[in-house]
Short mmCIF file of C-alpha atoms and ligand atoms in Angstrom, two decimals:
data_model
loop_
_atom_site.label_atom_id
_atom_site.label_comp_id
_atom_site.label_asym_id
_atom_site.label_seq_id
_atom_site.Cartn_x
_atom_site.Cartn_y
_atom_site.Cartn_z
CA UNK N 20 32.71 -6.60 -8.60
CA UNK N 21 35.97 -6.58 -6.69
CA UNK N 22 36.02 -7.28 -2.97
CA UNK N 23 37.20 -3.76 -2.14
CA UNK N 24 34.24 -2.26 -3.98
CA UNK N 25 31.84 -4.61 -2.22
CA UNK N 26 33.21 -3.51 1.11
CA UNK N 27 32.79 0.14 0.19
CA UNK N 28 29.17 -0.16 -0.86
CA UNK N 29 27.96 -2.78 1.60
CA UNK N 30 29.79 -2.02 4.82
CA UNK N 31 29.87 -5.12 7.00
CA UNK N 32 30.08 -3.04 10.14
CA UNK N 33 27.15 -0.81 11.07
CA UNK N 34 27.57 2.94 10.57
CA UNK N 35 26.52 5.74 12.91
CA UNK N 36 22.80 6.19 13.66
CA UNK N 37 21.14 8.92 11.59
CA UNK N 38 18.44 10.83 13.44
CA UNK N 39 15.80 12.05 11.02
CA UNK N 40 13.35 13.25 13.67
CA UNK N 41 13.25 13.80 17.45
CA UNK N 42 12.35 10.15 17.93
CA UNK N 43 13.06 8.69 14.52
CA UNK N 44 16.37 7.10 13.63
CA UNK N 45 17.96 5.00 10.89
CA UNK N 46 20.42 2.40 12.21
CA UNK N 47 22.52 1.57 9.15
CA UNK N 48 23.39 -2.14 8.89
CA UNK N 49 21.87 -2.93 12.28
CA UNK N 50 20.22 -6.13 10.99
CA UNK N 51 23.18 -7.42 8.94
CA UNK N 52 24.32 -9.80 11.67
CA UNK N 53 20.80 -11.35 11.76
CA UNK N 54 20.28 -11.82 8.02
CA UNK N 55 21.54 -15.40 7.93
CA UNK N 56 19.06 -16.34 10.66
CA UNK N 57 16.22 -14.28 9.25
CA UNK N 58 16.23 -15.55 5.65
CA UNK N 59 15.21 -19.17 6.42
CA UNK N 60 12.56 -17.83 8.83
CA UNK N 61 11.28 -15.57 6.08
CA UNK N 62 11.05 -18.53 3.70
CA UNK N 63 9.02 -20.44 6.29
CA UNK N 64 6.68 -17.47 6.77
CA UNK N 65 6.10 -16.98 3.06
CA UNK N 66 5.51 -20.71 2.49
CA UNK N 67 2.84 -20.72 5.20
CA UNK N 68 1.29 -17.31 4.43
CA UNK N 69 2.17 -16.28 0.86
CA UNK N 70 2.43 -12.66 -0.29
CA UNK N 71 -0.87 -11.38 -1.63
CA UNK N 72 -2.15 -8.11 -3.05
CA UNK N 73 -4.74 -6.79 -0.64
CA UNK N 74 -7.62 -4.54 -1.64
CA UNK N 75 -8.10 -1.10 -0.08
CA UNK N 76 -11.48 -0.14 1.39
CA UNK N 77 -11.89 2.01 -1.75
CA UNK N 78 -11.50 -1.08 -3.95
CA UNK N 79 -7.97 -0.51 -5.25
CA UNK N 80 -5.45 -3.34 -5.51
CA UNK N 81 -2.35 -2.62 -3.41
CA UNK N 82 0.81 -2.99 -5.50
CA UNK N 83 2.94 -4.15 -2.57
CA UNK N 84 2.71 -7.87 -1.77
CA UNK N 85 1.77 -8.32 1.89
CA UNK N 86 1.83 -11.01 4.51
CA UNK N 87 2.34 -11.14 8.28
CA UNK N 88 3.77 -13.12 11.13
CA UNK N 89 3.00 -12.84 14.82
CA UNK N 90 -0.12 -13.09 16.98
CA UNK N 91 -1.76 -10.35 14.92
CA UNK N 92 -1.51 -9.46 11.25
CA UNK N 93 -2.51 -6.29 9.40
CA UNK N 94 -5.19 -6.82 6.79
CA UNK N 95 -7.08 -4.60 4.38
CA UNK N 96 -10.28 -5.34 2.48
CA UNK N 97 -13.49 -3.59 1.42
CA UNK N 98 -14.52 -3.44 5.08
CA UNK N 99 -11.45 -1.46 6.16
CA UNK N 100 -8.01 -1.86 7.75
CA UNK N 101 -7.53 -3.88 10.92
CA UNK N 102 -5.37 -6.38 12.77
CA UNK N 103 -6.57 -9.95 12.69
CA UNK N 104 -5.35 -13.08 14.51
CA UNK N 105 -6.17 -15.18 11.42
CA UNK N 106 -4.81 -15.11 7.88
CA UNK N 107 -7.94 -14.51 5.77
CA UNK N 108 -6.51 -16.74 3.00
CA UNK N 109 -6.07 -19.85 5.15
CA UNK N 110 -8.31 -18.97 8.12
CA UNK N 111 -5.34 -20.12 10.22
CA UNK N 112 -3.21 -18.15 12.69
CA UNK N 113 -0.37 -16.22 11.09
CA UNK N 114 3.10 -17.84 11.18
CA UNK N 115 4.93 -17.45 14.48
CA UNK N 116 7.05 -14.32 14.93
CA UNK N 117 10.68 -15.49 14.84
CA UNK N 118 12.48 -15.01 18.18
CA UNK N 119 15.41 -13.43 16.34
CA UNK N 120 13.09 -10.77 14.95
CA UNK N 121 11.65 -9.89 18.38
CA UNK N 122 15.18 -9.72 19.79
CA UNK N 123 16.54 -7.60 16.97
CA UNK N 124 13.59 -5.21 17.10
CA UNK N 125 13.77 -4.82 20.89
CA UNK N 126 17.49 -3.98 20.62
CA UNK N 127 16.86 -1.50 17.81
CA UNK N 128 13.97 0.11 19.71
CA UNK N 129 16.20 0.41 22.80
CA UNK N 130 18.91 2.07 20.69
CA UNK N 131 16.25 4.60 19.65
CA UNK N 132 15.25 5.21 23.27
CA UNK N 133 12.22 2.89 23.54
CA UNK N 134 12.70 0.36 26.33
CA UNK N 135 10.80 -2.95 26.55
CA UNK N 136 9.45 -3.07 23.01
CA UNK N 137 7.53 -6.33 22.68
CA UNK N 138 6.11 -6.69 19.17
CA UNK N 139 3.04 -8.86 18.59
CA UNK N 140 2.72 -8.19 14.86
CA UNK N 141 5.09 -8.09 11.92
CA UNK N 142 3.87 -6.87 8.55
CA UNK N 143 6.01 -8.20 5.71
CA UNK N 144 5.98 -6.11 2.52
CA UNK N 145 7.38 -7.27 -0.83
CA UNK N 146 8.30 -4.64 -3.44
CA UNK N 147 9.19 -5.49 -7.04
CA UNK N 148 10.84 -2.89 -9.31
CA UNK N 149 8.35 -0.10 -9.99
CA UNK N 150 6.29 -0.81 -6.86
CA UNK N 151 5.68 2.08 -4.51
CA UNK N 152 3.84 2.61 -1.25
CA UNK N 153 1.91 5.87 -1.10
CA UNK N 154 2.07 8.22 1.89
CA UNK N 155 0.14 6.92 4.89
CA UNK N 156 0.15 6.88 8.69
CA UNK N 157 0.43 3.69 10.76
CA UNK N 158 -2.57 4.19 13.00
CA UNK N 159 -4.31 0.85 13.33
CA UNK N 160 -2.29 -0.12 16.42
CA UNK N 161 -3.85 0.29 19.85
CA UNK N 162 -0.98 1.95 21.70
CA UNK N 163 0.88 4.80 19.99
CA UNK N 164 3.45 4.95 22.82
CA UNK N 165 5.10 1.92 21.18
CA UNK N 166 7.35 2.60 18.18
CA UNK N 167 7.43 1.04 14.72
CA UNK N 168 10.61 -0.88 13.91
CA UNK N 169 11.33 -1.44 10.22
CA UNK N 170 13.91 -3.88 8.83
CA UNK N 171 14.90 -3.56 5.16
CA UNK N 172 16.21 -6.50 3.12
CA UNK N 173 17.17 -6.84 -0.54
CA UNK N 174 17.12 -4.00 -3.06
CA UNK N 175 17.61 -0.46 -1.74
CA UNK N 176 14.67 1.93 -1.54
CA UNK N 177 13.98 5.59 -1.00
CA UNK N 178 11.76 6.01 2.04
CA UNK N 179 9.73 9.21 2.37
CA UNK N 180 9.35 10.57 5.85
CA UNK N 181 6.81 13.37 6.08
CA UNK N 182 4.98 15.34 8.73
CA UNK N 183 1.70 15.00 10.54
CA UNK N 184 -0.35 16.06 7.54
CA UNK N 185 -0.22 14.52 4.09
CA UNK N 186 0.69 17.81 2.43
CA UNK N 187 3.82 18.57 4.48
CA UNK N 188 7.15 18.17 2.69
CA UNK N 189 8.88 14.80 3.01
CA UNK N 190 12.50 13.89 3.70
CA UNK N 191 14.00 11.23 1.46
CA UNK N 192 15.87 8.55 3.33
CA UNK N 193 17.86 5.78 1.60
CA UNK N 194 17.19 2.37 3.14
CA UNK N 195 19.51 -0.46 2.20
CA UNK N 196 19.77 -4.17 2.90
CA UNK N 197 20.25 -4.61 6.65
CA UNK N 198 19.18 -1.11 7.66
CA UNK N 199 16.76 -0.73 10.55
CA UNK N 200 14.61 2.32 11.09
CA UNK N 201 12.71 3.13 14.28
CA UNK N 202 10.07 5.83 14.67
CA UNK N 203 7.93 6.51 17.71
CA UNK N 204 6.90 9.06 20.32
CA UNK N 205 6.55 12.51 18.75
CA UNK N 206 7.25 10.96 15.32
CA UNK N 207 4.98 7.92 15.68
CA UNK N 208 2.16 9.22 13.46
CA UNK N 209 4.22 10.89 10.77
CA UNK N 210 3.20 10.21 7.18
CA UNK N 211 5.58 7.93 5.32
CA UNK N 212 5.85 5.99 2.09
CA UNK N 213 8.26 4.37 -0.36
CA UNK N 214 9.17 5.72 -3.82
CA UNK N 215 8.95 3.33 -6.81
CA UNK N 216 11.62 0.65 -6.42
CA UNK N 217 14.46 0.93 -8.94
CA UNK N 218 15.20 -2.20 -11.01
CA UNK N 219 18.12 -4.29 -9.84
CA UNK N 220 19.07 -7.62 -8.38
CA UNK N 221 20.23 -8.29 -4.87
CA UNK N 222 22.65 -11.21 -4.35
CA UNK N 223 20.55 -12.76 -1.57
CA UNK N 224 16.99 -11.68 -2.39
CA UNK N 225 16.97 -11.24 -6.15
CA UNK N 226 14.86 -8.60 -7.83
CA UNK N 227 12.86 -7.41 -4.84
CA UNK N 228 12.88 -5.58 -1.56
CA UNK N 229 11.37 -7.12 1.54
CA UNK N 230 10.52 -4.87 4.46
CA UNK N 231 9.47 -6.11 7.87
CA UNK N 232 7.67 -3.72 10.20
CA UNK N 233 7.36 -4.80 13.79
CA UNK N 234 4.57 -3.37 15.83
CA UNK N 235 2.81 -3.65 19.14
CA UNK N 236 -0.65 -3.83 17.66
CA UNK N 237 -2.88 -5.32 20.35
C1 LIG J 20 5.33 0.51 5.75
O1 LIG J 20 5.18 1.71 5.91
O2 LIG J 20 4.47 -0.32 6.10
C2 LIG J 20 6.56 -0.06 5.11
C3 LIG J 20 7.67 0.90 4.96
C4 LIG J 20 8.80 0.33 4.15
O3 LIG J 20 8.60 -0.54 3.30
O4 LIG J 20 9.95 0.77 4.34
FE1 LIG J 21 3.62 2.28 7.30
#
């Protein structure tokens, strides 16, 4: 692909914020400047706490590969969903939350109108082509006044942003490598999900999408 085309499709400079709710915004390219710092951190996290397919309380295997970093990590098993200070695979604390990720998420949260965001948990999701994440609410955190900050890396995805009930219509939002999305306040408990990932290969991450969601869980 020629350089001019690359520039057109992967703008190096962030575009205007797109508000998709009263307190929900996509910040296109917001994380691009951090990618070089984040990728080695991500490798360290995955080496210490590999992606695994968790089981839902109903006994279904989740298609998305999951791991965590931070003081708390989100886990699912036959007993339910919860945040845990230990990785159930290793019985060790989760990998440390990279400083760059706390910084980036606090800046993104501030841009969305949430001051002093201090995440203590980061759920890392890995999607391969065909993998989807069905509609759900993020409601296992203690304090809903704190937003969710999501950082997308690798292959592009279509994010579904719904209402406060599962049956409400959803907006479709394209999330690309380097995009950051923040939702909180009135939009904090909106249903959301990810449509099946389209096949492709990303120059830095290969045939997958990695999404990091930063939360104040405890
Ligand atoms: C999530 O809802 O946990 C992840 C959303 C995403 O992958 O964009
Ligand atoms: Fe979620």
